PDB file of N, CA and C in Angstrom:
ATOM      1  N   MET A   1     -20.447  -5.764 -15.231  1.00 79.00           N
ATOM      2  CA  MET A   1     -20.435  -4.205 -14.899  1.00 79.00           C
ATOM      3  C   MET A   1     -19.178  -4.474 -13.446  1.00 79.00           C
ATOM      4  N   THR A   2     -18.397  -3.794 -13.838  1.00 82.00           N
ATOM      5  CA  THR A   2     -16.939  -3.795 -12.886  1.00 82.00           C
ATOM      6  C   THR A   2     -17.490  -2.792 -11.874  1.00 82.00           C
ATOM      7  N   ILE A   3     -17.490  -3.071 -10.399  1.00 83.00           N
ATOM      8  CA  ILE A   3     -17.486  -2.406  -8.954  1.00 83.00           C
ATOM      9  C   ILE A   3     -15.886  -1.734  -8.726  1.00 83.00           C
ATOM     10  N   VAL A   4     -15.688  -0.591  -8.747  1.00 88.00           N
ATOM     11  CA  VAL A   4     -14.378   0.387  -8.230  1.00 88.00           C
ATOM     12  C   VAL A   4     -14.735   0.592  -6.982  1.00 88.00           C
ATOM     13  N   GLY A   5     -13.889   0.144  -6.172  1.00 91.00           N
ATOM     14  CA  GLY A   5     -13.834   0.859  -4.694  1.00 91.00           C
ATOM     15  C   GLY A   5     -12.442   1.336  -5.085  1.00 91.00           C
ATOM     16  N   LEU A   6     -12.759   2.977  -3.996  1.00 91.00           N
ATOM     17  CA  LEU A   6     -11.861   4.244  -3.647  1.00 91.00           C
ATOM     18  C   LEU A   6     -11.270   4.214  -2.184  1.00 91.00           C
ATOM     19  N   LEU A   7     -10.245   3.619  -1.683  1.00 91.00           N
ATOM     20  CA  LEU A   7      -9.812   3.985  -0.053  1.00 91.00           C
ATOM     21  C   LEU A   7      -8.859   5.168  -0.360  1.00 91.00           C
ATOM     22  N   GLY A   8      -8.959   6.232   0.283  1.00 89.00           N
ATOM     23  CA  GLY A   8      -7.896   7.179   0.623  1.00 89.00           C
ATOM     24  C   GLY A   8      -7.245   6.928   2.290  1.00 89.00           C
ATOM     25  N   THR A   9      -6.552   6.719   2.079  1.00 89.00           N
ATOM     26  CA  THR A   9      -5.537   6.616   3.905  1.00 89.00           C
ATOM     27  C   THR A   9      -4.833   7.808   4.215  1.00 89.00           C
ATOM     28  N   ILE A  10      -4.767   7.843   5.375  1.00 89.00           N
ATOM     29  CA  ILE A  10      -3.433   8.673   6.111  1.00 89.00           C
ATOM     30  C   ILE A  10      -2.071   8.195   6.589  1.00 89.00           C
ATOM     31  N   HIS A  11      -1.431   9.007   5.715  1.00 85.00           N
ATOM     32  CA  HIS A  11      -0.202   7.836   5.891  1.00 85.00           C
ATOM     33  C   HIS A  11       0.714   8.439   7.157  1.00 85.00           C
ATOM     34  N   ASN A  12       0.299   9.071   8.211  1.00 86.00           N
ATOM     35  CA  ASN A  12       1.374   8.999   9.436  1.00 86.00           C
ATOM     36  C   ASN A  12       0.353   8.588  10.001  1.00 86.00           C
ATOM     37  N   GLU A  13       0.964   7.805  11.145  1.00 86.00           N
ATOM     38  CA  GLU A  13       0.138   6.413  12.329  1.00 86.00           C
ATOM     39  C   GLU A  13      -0.399   7.810  12.916  1.00 86.00           C
ATOM     40  N   GLU A  14       0.343   8.575  13.596  1.00 91.00           N
ATOM     41  CA  GLU A  14       0.228   9.380  15.040  1.00 91.00           C
ATOM     42  C   GLU A  14      -1.313  10.203  14.715  1.00 91.00           C
ATOM     43  N   ILE A  15      -1.341  10.404  13.164  1.00 94.00           N
ATOM     44  CA  ILE A  15      -2.735  10.992  12.761  1.00 94.00           C
ATOM     45  C   ILE A  15      -3.672  10.193  12.988  1.00 94.00           C
ATOM     46  N   ARG A  16      -3.388   9.087  12.131  1.00 92.00           N
ATOM     47  CA  ARG A  16      -4.637   7.535  11.789  1.00 92.00           C
ATOM     48  C   ARG A  16      -5.417   7.632  13.276  1.00 92.00           C
ATOM     49  N   ASN A  17      -4.169   7.638  14.440  1.00 92.00           N
ATOM     50  CA  ASN A  17      -4.703   7.046  15.495  1.00 92.00           C
ATOM     51  C   ASN A  17      -5.371   8.380  16.071  1.00 92.00           C
ATOM     52  N   ARG A  18      -4.977   9.367  16.168  1.00 96.00           N
ATOM     53  CA  ARG A  18      -5.703  10.765  16.768  1.00 96.00           C
ATOM     54  C   ARG A  18      -6.789  10.746  16.476  1.00 96.00           C
ATOM     55  N   VAL A  19      -7.133  10.420  14.857  1.00 97.00           N
ATOM     56  CA  VAL A  19      -8.730  10.974  14.393  1.00 97.00           C
ATOM     57  C   VAL A  19      -9.072   9.132  14.183  1.00 97.00           C
ATOM     58  N   ASN A  20      -9.097   8.497  14.758  1.00 94.00           N
ATOM     59  CA  ASN A  20      -9.697   7.306  14.689  1.00 94.00           C
ATOM     60  C   ASN A  20     -10.088   6.094  13.498  1.00 94.00           C
ATOM     61  N   CYS A  21      -8.976   6.644  12.551  1.00 93.00           N
ATOM     62  CA  CYS A  21      -8.657   6.344  11.153  1.00 93.00           C
ATOM     63  C   CYS A  21      -7.614   5.149  11.275  1.00 93.00           C
ATOM     64  N   THR A  22      -7.877   4.062  12.265  1.00 93.00           N
ATOM     65  CA  THR A  22      -6.812   3.008  12.332  1.00 93.00           C
ATOM     66  C   THR A  22      -6.325   1.752  10.971  1.00 93.00           C
ATOM     67  N   LEU A  23      -5.632   1.223  11.025  1.00 94.00           N
ATOM     68  CA  LEU A  23      -5.145   0.165  10.088  1.00 94.00           C
ATOM     69  C   LEU A  23      -6.030  -0.643  10.290  1.00 94.00           C
ATOM     70  N   ASN A  24      -6.567  -1.044  11.366  1.00 95.00           N
ATOM     71  CA  ASN A  24      -7.802  -1.913  11.527  1.00 95.00           C
ATOM     72  C   ASN A  24      -8.836  -1.444  11.050  1.00 95.00           C
ATOM     73  N   LEU A  25      -9.631  -0.472  11.139  1.00 96.00           N
ATOM     74  CA  LEU A  25     -10.780   0.166  10.076  1.00 96.00           C
ATOM     75  C   LEU A  25     -10.086  -0.120   8.615  1.00 96.00           C
ATOM     76  N   TYR A  26      -9.027   0.741   8.285  1.00 95.00           N
ATOM     77  CA  TYR A  26      -8.838   0.158   6.935  1.00 95.00           C
ATOM     78  C   TYR A  26      -8.874  -1.376   6.452  1.00 95.00           C
ATOM     79  N   LYS A  27      -8.821  -2.242   7.646  1.00 97.00           N
ATOM     80  CA  LYS A  27      -8.508  -3.649   7.385  1.00 97.00           C
ATOM     81  C   LYS A  27     -10.366  -4.242   7.517  1.00 97.00           C
ATOM     82  N   ASP A  28     -10.869  -3.899   8.292  1.00 97.00           N
ATOM     83  CA  ASP A  28     -12.170  -3.778   7.910  1.00 97.00           C
ATOM     84  C   ASP A  28     -13.272  -3.587   6.997  1.00 97.00           C
ATOM     85  N   ILE A  29     -12.861  -2.580   6.413  1.00 96.00           N
ATOM     86  CA  ILE A  29     -13.352  -1.784   4.937  1.00 96.00           C
ATOM     87  C   ILE A  29     -12.890  -2.464   4.033  1.00 96.00           C
ATOM     88  N   ILE A  30     -12.083  -3.301   3.649  1.00 96.00           N
ATOM     89  CA  ILE A  30     -11.196  -3.962   2.429  1.00 96.00           C
ATOM     90  C   ILE A  30     -11.695  -4.982   2.839  1.00 96.00           C
ATOM     91  N   ILE A  31     -11.693  -5.870   3.809  1.00 96.00           N
ATOM     92  CA  ILE A  31     -12.242  -7.276   3.964  1.00 96.00           C
ATOM     93  C   ILE A  31     -14.082  -7.482   3.776  1.00 96.00           C
ATOM     94  N   GLU A  32     -14.851  -5.862   3.989  1.00 96.00           N
ATOM     95  CA  GLU A  32     -15.823  -5.930   3.599  1.00 96.00           C
ATOM     96  C   GLU A  32     -16.366  -5.749   2.164  1.00 96.00           C
ATOM     97  N   PHE A  33     -15.335  -5.013   1.639  1.00 95.00           N
ATOM     98  CA  PHE A  33     -15.354  -4.473  -0.047  1.00 95.00           C
ATOM     99  C   PHE A  33     -15.436  -6.130  -0.609  1.00 95.00           C
ATOM    100  N   ASN A  34     -13.970  -6.948  -0.002  1.00 95.00           N
ATOM    101  CA  ASN A  34     -13.847  -8.066  -0.620  1.00 95.00           C
ATOM    102  C   ASN A  34     -13.358  -7.595  -2.232  1.00 95.00           C
ATOM    103  N   PRO A  35     -12.444  -7.325  -2.438  1.00 95.00           N
ATOM    104  CA  PRO A  35     -12.021  -6.917  -3.511  1.00 95.00           C
ATOM    105  C   PRO A  35     -10.808  -7.941  -4.352  1.00 95.00           C
ATOM    106  N   GLU A  36     -10.924  -8.161  -5.519  1.00 94.00           N
ATOM    107  CA  GLU A  36     -10.003  -8.755  -6.447  1.00 94.00           C
ATOM    108  C   GLU A  36      -9.109  -9.046  -6.477  1.00 94.00           C
ATOM    109  N   ILE A  37      -8.746  -7.408  -6.509  1.00 95.00           N
ATOM    110  CA  ILE A  37      -7.621  -6.581  -7.046  1.00 95.00           C
ATOM    111  C   ILE A  37      -7.383  -5.486  -5.999  1.00 95.00           C
ATOM    112  N   ILE A  38      -6.229  -4.884  -5.411  1.00 96.00           N
ATOM    113  CA  ILE A  38      -6.063  -3.488  -4.660  1.00 96.00           C
ATOM    114  C   ILE A  38      -4.683  -3.284  -5.712  1.00 96.00           C
ATOM    115  N   CYS A  39      -5.039  -2.113  -5.953  1.00 94.00           N
ATOM    116  CA  CYS A  39      -3.760  -0.952  -6.942  1.00 94.00           C
ATOM    117  C   CYS A  39      -3.630  -0.436  -5.703  1.00 94.00           C
ATOM    118  N   GLY A  40      -2.265   0.244  -5.626  1.00 90.00           N
ATOM    119  CA  GLY A  40      -1.783   0.843  -4.736  1.00 90.00           C
ATOM    120  C   GLY A  40      -0.808   1.659  -5.281  1.00 90.00           C
ATOM    121  N   GLU A  41      -0.267   2.910  -4.305  1.00 86.00           N
ATOM    122  CA  GLU A  41       0.833   3.564  -4.568  1.00 86.00           C
ATOM    123  C   GLU A  41       1.818   3.292  -3.901  1.00 86.00           C
ATOM    124  N   VAL A  42       2.726   2.246  -5.075  1.00 86.00           N
ATOM    125  CA  VAL A  42       3.886   1.325  -4.812  1.00 86.00           C
ATOM    126  C   VAL A  42       4.510   1.593  -6.049  1.00 86.00           C
ATOM    127  N   HIS A  43       5.947   1.901  -6.335  1.00 84.00           N
ATOM    128  CA  HIS A  43       6.721   1.910  -7.186  1.00 84.00           C
ATOM    129  C   HIS A  43       6.941   0.185  -7.908  1.00 84.00           C
ATOM    130  N   PRO A  44       6.488   0.204  -9.048  1.00 87.00           N
ATOM    131  CA  PRO A  44       6.527  -1.370  -9.652  1.00 87.00           C
ATOM    132  C   PRO A  44       8.059  -2.414  -9.196  1.00 87.00           C
ATOM    133  N   GLN A  45       9.262  -1.000  -8.919  1.00 84.00           N
ATOM    134  CA  GLN A  45      10.731  -2.071  -8.375  1.00 84.00           C
ATOM    135  C   GLN A  45      10.439  -1.817  -6.771  1.00 84.00           C
ATOM    136  N   SER A  46       9.762  -0.811  -6.568  1.00 84.00           N
ATOM    137  CA  SER A  46      10.067  -1.487  -5.038  1.00 84.00           C
ATOM    138  C   SER A  46       9.147  -2.277  -4.859  1.00 84.00           C
ATOM    139  N   TRP A  47       8.072  -2.936  -5.604  1.00 87.00           N
ATOM    140  CA  TRP A  47       7.155  -3.881  -4.853  1.00 87.00           C
ATOM    141  C   TRP A  47       8.190  -5.046  -5.439  1.00 87.00           C
ATOM    142  N   MET A  48       8.547  -5.134  -6.313  1.00 87.00           N
ATOM    143  CA  MET A  48       9.544  -6.387  -6.971  1.00 87.00           C
ATOM    144  C   MET A  48      10.727  -6.501  -5.916  1.00 87.00           C
ATOM    145  N   LYS A  49      11.222  -5.556  -5.605  1.00 85.00           N
ATOM    146  CA  LYS A  49      12.155  -5.984  -4.544  1.00 85.00           C
ATOM    147  C   LYS A  49      11.772  -6.649  -3.208  1.00 85.00           C
ATOM    148  N   TYR A  50      10.680  -6.085  -2.497  1.00 85.00           N
ATOM    149  CA  TYR A  50       9.693  -6.109  -0.967  1.00 85.00           C
ATOM    150  C   TYR A  50       9.340  -8.228  -1.570  1.00 85.00           C
ATOM    151  N   GLN A  51       9.110  -8.017  -2.756  1.00 85.00           N
ATOM    152  CA  GLN A  51       8.610  -9.826  -2.987  1.00 85.00           C
ATOM    153  C   GLN A  51       9.722 -10.535  -3.184  1.00 85.00           C
ATOM    154  N   ASN A  52      10.503 -10.023  -3.358  1.00 88.00           N
ATOM    155  CA  ASN A  52      11.991 -10.749  -3.021  1.00 88.00           C
ATOM    156  C   ASN A  52      12.958 -10.847  -1.778  1.00 88.00           C
ATOM    157  N   ASP A  53      12.392  -9.903  -0.957  1.00 87.00           N
ATOM    158  CA  ASP A  53      12.986  -9.911   0.709  1.00 87.00           C
ATOM    159  C   ASP A  53      11.785  -9.046   1.430  1.00 87.00           C
ATOM    160  N   LYS A  54      11.087  -9.516   1.821  1.00 82.00           N
ATOM    161  CA  LYS A  54       9.998  -8.616   3.176  1.00 82.00           C
ATOM    162  C   LYS A  54      10.527  -7.700   3.615  1.00 82.00           C
ATOM    163  N   SER A  55      12.074  -7.694   3.663  1.00 82.00           N
ATOM    164  CA  SER A  55      12.429  -6.753   4.877  1.00 82.00           C
ATOM    165  C   SER A  55      13.112  -5.389   3.933  1.00 82.00           C
ATOM    166  N   LEU A  56      13.195  -5.174   2.845  1.00 78.00           N
ATOM    167  CA  LEU A  56      12.746  -4.269   2.146  1.00 78.00           C
ATOM    168  C   LEU A  56      11.796  -3.239   1.667  1.00 78.00           C
ATOM    169  N   ARG A  57      11.288  -2.217   2.427  1.00 75.00           N
ATOM    170  CA  ARG A  57      10.005  -1.633   2.437  1.00 75.00           C
ATOM    171  C   ARG A  57      10.506  -0.406   2.098  1.00 75.00           C
ATOM    172  N   GLY A  58      10.450  -0.528   0.635  1.00 67.00           N
ATOM    173  CA  GLY A  58      10.390   0.713  -0.208  1.00 67.00           C
ATOM    174  C   GLY A  58      12.142   1.629   0.089  1.00 67.00           C
ATOM    175  N   TYR A  59      12.804   1.074  -0.889  1.00 59.00           N
ATOM    176  CA  TYR A  59      14.010   1.473  -0.870  1.00 59.00           C
ATOM    177  C   TYR A  59      14.297   3.087  -1.323  1.00 59.00           C
ATOM    178  N   TRP A  60      13.406   3.458  -1.493  1.00 62.00           N
ATOM    179  CA  TRP A  60      13.583   5.003  -2.220  1.00 62.00           C
ATOM    180  C   TRP A  60      12.839   5.644  -0.798  1.00 62.00           C
ATOM    181  N   GLY A  61      12.329   5.247   0.304  1.00 59.00           N
ATOM    182  CA  GLY A  61      11.669   5.672   1.056  1.00 59.00           C
ATOM    183  C   GLY A  61      10.487   6.273   0.775  1.00 59.00           C
ATOM    184  N   GLU A  62       9.538   5.313  -0.171  1.00 62.00           N
ATOM    185  CA  GLU A  62       8.341   4.972  -0.058  1.00 62.00           C
ATOM    186  C   GLU A  62       8.033   3.633  -0.167  1.00 62.00           C
ATOM    187  N   PRO A  63       7.402   3.482   0.244  1.00 62.00           N
ATOM    188  CA  PRO A  63       5.740   4.316   0.025  1.00 62.00           C
ATOM    189  C   PRO A  63       5.363   4.454   1.905  1.00 62.00           C
ATOM    190  N   ALA A  64       3.824   4.263   2.038  1.00 73.00           N
ATOM    191  CA  ALA A  64       3.698   4.594   3.174  1.00 73.00           C
ATOM    192  C   ALA A  64       4.055   3.261   4.558  1.00 73.00           C
ATOM    193  N   SER A  65       4.101   3.212   5.428  1.00 81.00           N
ATOM    194  CA  SER A  65       3.772   2.241   5.941  1.00 81.00           C
ATOM    195  C   SER A  65       2.492   1.120   5.874  1.00 81.00           C
ATOM    196  N   GLU A  66       1.389   1.839   5.317  1.00 87.00           N
ATOM    197  CA  GLU A  66       0.043   0.859   5.597  1.00 87.00           C
ATOM    198  C   GLU A  66      -0.094   0.255   4.286  1.00 87.00           C
ATOM    199  N   TYR A  67       0.899   0.201   3.411  1.00 86.00           N
ATOM    200  CA  TYR A  67       1.259  -0.946   2.510  1.00 86.00           C
ATOM    201  C   TYR A  67       1.895  -1.912   3.053  1.00 86.00           C
ATOM    202  N   TRP A  68       2.793  -1.431   3.890  1.00 86.00           N
ATOM    203  CA  TRP A  68       3.715  -3.135   4.412  1.00 86.00           C
ATOM    204  C   TRP A  68       3.238  -3.205   5.266  1.00 86.00           C
ATOM    205  N   ASP A  69       2.428  -2.761   6.240  1.00 89.00           N
ATOM    206  CA  ASP A  69       1.780  -3.003   7.878  1.00 89.00           C
ATOM    207  C   ASP A  69       0.499  -3.966   7.469  1.00 89.00           C
ATOM    208  N   LEU A  70      -0.451  -3.491   6.551  1.00 93.00           N
ATOM    209  CA  LEU A  70      -1.485  -3.639   6.330  1.00 93.00           C
ATOM    210  C   LEU A  70      -1.681  -4.614   4.949  1.00 93.00           C
ATOM    211  N   ILE A  71      -1.346  -3.635   3.570  1.00 92.00           N
ATOM    212  CA  ILE A  71      -2.209  -3.994   2.606  1.00 92.00           C
ATOM    213  C   ILE A  71      -1.581  -5.471   2.099  1.00 92.00           C
ATOM    214  N   SER A  72      -0.319  -5.483   1.972  1.00 91.00           N
ATOM    215  CA  SER A  72       0.701  -6.488   1.339  1.00 91.00           C
ATOM    216  C   SER A  72       0.017  -7.733   2.130  1.00 91.00           C
ATOM    217  N   PRO A  73       0.284  -7.750   3.534  1.00 93.00           N
ATOM    218  CA  PRO A  73      -0.046  -8.934   4.287  1.00 93.00           C
ATOM    219  C   PRO A  73      -1.584  -9.696   4.011  1.00 93.00           C
ATOM    220  N   LEU A  74      -2.423  -8.325   4.204  1.00 96.00           N
ATOM    221  CA  LEU A  74      -3.390  -9.040   3.883  1.00 96.00           C
ATOM    222  C   LEU A  74      -4.289  -9.081   2.468  1.00 96.00           C
ATOM    223  N   CYS A  75      -3.185  -8.970   1.366  1.00 95.00           N
ATOM    224  CA  CYS A  75      -3.708  -9.704   0.188  1.00 95.00           C
ATOM    225  C   CYS A  75      -2.933 -10.908   0.069  1.00 95.00           C
ATOM    226  N   GLU A  76      -1.936 -11.451   0.827  1.00 94.00           N
ATOM    227  CA  GLU A  76      -1.477 -12.432   0.986  1.00 94.00           C
ATOM    228  C   GLU A  76      -2.301 -13.596   1.822  1.00 94.00           C
ATOM    229  N   GLN A  77      -2.919 -13.337   2.826  1.00 96.00           N
ATOM    230  CA  GLN A  77      -4.155 -13.549   3.622  1.00 96.00           C
ATOM    231  C   GLN A  77      -5.194 -13.910   2.675  1.00 96.00           C
ATOM    232  N   HIS A  78      -5.734 -13.200   1.765  1.00 96.00           N
ATOM    233  CA  HIS A  78      -6.979 -13.310   1.695  1.00 96.00           C
ATOM    234  C   HIS A  78      -6.527 -13.396  -0.273  1.00 96.00           C
ATOM    235  N   ASN A  79      -5.654 -14.273  -0.600  1.00 96.00           N
ATOM    236  CA  ASN A  79      -5.497 -14.227  -1.942  1.00 96.00           C
ATOM    237  C   ASN A  79      -5.927 -13.020  -3.023  1.00 96.00           C
ATOM    238  N   ILE A  80      -5.980 -11.636  -2.457  1.00 96.00           N
ATOM    239  CA  ILE A  80      -6.247 -10.731  -3.523  1.00 96.00           C
ATOM    240  C   ILE A  80      -4.962 -10.068  -4.022  1.00 96.00           C
ATOM    241  N   GLU A  81      -5.160  -9.802  -5.451  1.00 95.00           N
ATOM    242  CA  GLU A  81      -3.949  -9.361  -6.278  1.00 95.00           C
ATOM    243  C   GLU A  81      -3.543  -8.288  -6.076  1.00 95.00           C
ATOM    244  N   PHE A  82      -1.838  -7.834  -5.751  1.00 94.00           N
ATOM    245  CA  PHE A  82      -1.784  -6.112  -5.809  1.00 94.00           C
ATOM    246  C   PHE A  82      -1.138  -5.888  -7.012  1.00 94.00           C
ATOM    247  N   VAL A  83      -1.515  -4.864  -7.292  1.00 94.00           N
ATOM    248  CA  VAL A  83      -0.826  -4.165  -8.491  1.00 94.00           C
ATOM    249  C   VAL A  83      -0.284  -3.103  -8.198  1.00 94.00           C
ATOM    250  N   PRO A  84       0.966  -2.747  -8.308  1.00 92.00           N
ATOM    251  CA  PRO A  84       1.721  -1.437  -7.654  1.00 92.00           C
ATOM    252  C   PRO A  84       1.341  -0.332  -9.194  1.00 92.00           C
ATOM    253  N   ILE A  85       1.187   0.566  -8.623  1.00 90.00           N
ATOM    254  CA  ILE A  85       0.781   1.937  -9.528  1.00 90.00           C
ATOM    255  C   ILE A  85       1.359   2.960  -9.673  1.00 90.00           C
ATOM    256  N   ASP A  86       1.993   3.227  -8.440  1.00 82.00           N
ATOM    257  CA  ASP A  86       2.656   4.293  -8.176  1.00 82.00           C
ATOM    258  C   ASP A  86       4.001   4.439  -9.641  1.00 82.00           C
ATOM    259  N   TRP A  87       4.345   6.122  -9.756  1.00 76.00           N
ATOM    260  CA  TRP A  87       5.201   5.857 -10.873  1.00 76.00           C
ATOM    261  C   TRP A  87       6.007   7.309 -10.621  1.00 76.00           C
ATOM    262  N   PHE A  88       7.327   7.344 -10.597  1.00 69.00           N
ATOM    263  CA  PHE A  88       7.898   8.714 -10.628  1.00 69.00           C
ATOM    264  C   PHE A  88       9.181   8.580 -11.641  1.00 69.00           C
ATOM    265  N   GLU A  89       9.746   9.189 -12.161  1.00 69.00           N
ATOM    266  CA  GLU A  89      11.311   9.258 -12.658  1.00 69.00           C
ATOM    267  C   GLU A  89      12.435   8.890 -11.496  1.00 69.00           C
ATOM    268  N   LEU A  90      13.002   8.009 -11.823  1.00 66.00           N
ATOM    269  CA  LEU A  90      13.874   7.975 -10.408  1.00 66.00           C
ATOM    270  C   LEU A  90      14.970   8.836 -10.357  1.00 66.00           C
ATOM    271  N   ASP A  91      15.544   9.200 -11.559  1.00 64.00           N
ATOM    272  CA  ASP A  91      16.520  10.194 -11.896  1.00 64.00           C
ATOM    273  C   ASP A  91      16.131  11.526 -10.902  1.00 64.00           C
ATOM    274  N   VAL A  92      14.603  11.806 -11.225  1.00 64.00           N
ATOM    275  CA  VAL A  92      14.228  13.161 -10.563  1.00 64.00           C
ATOM    276  C   VAL A  92      14.201  12.526  -8.907  1.00 64.00           C
ATOM    277  N   TRP A  93      13.589  11.472  -8.683  1.00 57.00           N
ATOM    278  CA  TRP A  93      13.533  11.220  -6.881  1.00 57.00           C
ATOM    279  C   TRP A  93      14.852  11.142  -6.689  1.00 57.00           C
ATOM    280  N   ASN A  94      15.526  10.592  -7.389  1.00 62.00           N
ATOM    281  CA  ASN A  94      16.720  10.286  -6.714  1.00 62.00           C
ATOM    282  C   ASN A  94      17.505  12.133  -6.387  1.00 62.00           C
ATOM    283  N   ASN A  95      17.449  12.757  -7.588  1.00 65.00           N
ATOM    284  CA  ASN A  95      17.728  14.359  -7.313  1.00 65.00           C
ATOM    285  C   ASN A  95      17.435  15.178  -5.911  1.00 65.00           C
ATOM    286  N   SER A  96      15.811  14.458  -5.777  1.00 59.00           N
ATOM    287  CA  SER A  96      15.379  15.480  -5.240  1.00 59.00           C
ATOM    288  C   SER A  96      15.298  15.093  -3.504  1.00 59.00           C
ATOM    289  N   ILE A  97      16.219  14.293  -2.976  1.00 55.00           N
ATOM    290  CA  ILE A  97      16.109  13.717  -1.761  1.00 55.00           C
ATOM    291  C   ILE A  97      17.812  14.275  -1.313  1.00 55.00           C
TER     292      ILE A  97
END
């Protein structure tokens, strides 16, 4: 049997702090759950670029900071596989900004 956990996040740091839903809380929850894999709202091409250069944090203005500030380092520290699962058509995205 496979156990799946779903953790929603608040993307705005100011709101996270105001409602006491900090990155440290997310970190504690993830560590307690002890996942083998984390799937996240990150475009695969953004993830590839980030893997090659850690200073490239979403070159289309996505994803939210918790991926770069918490989830990616946590995956590296705890040997958790990260799978980027966000998808959008780049031509549509580029035309909308």
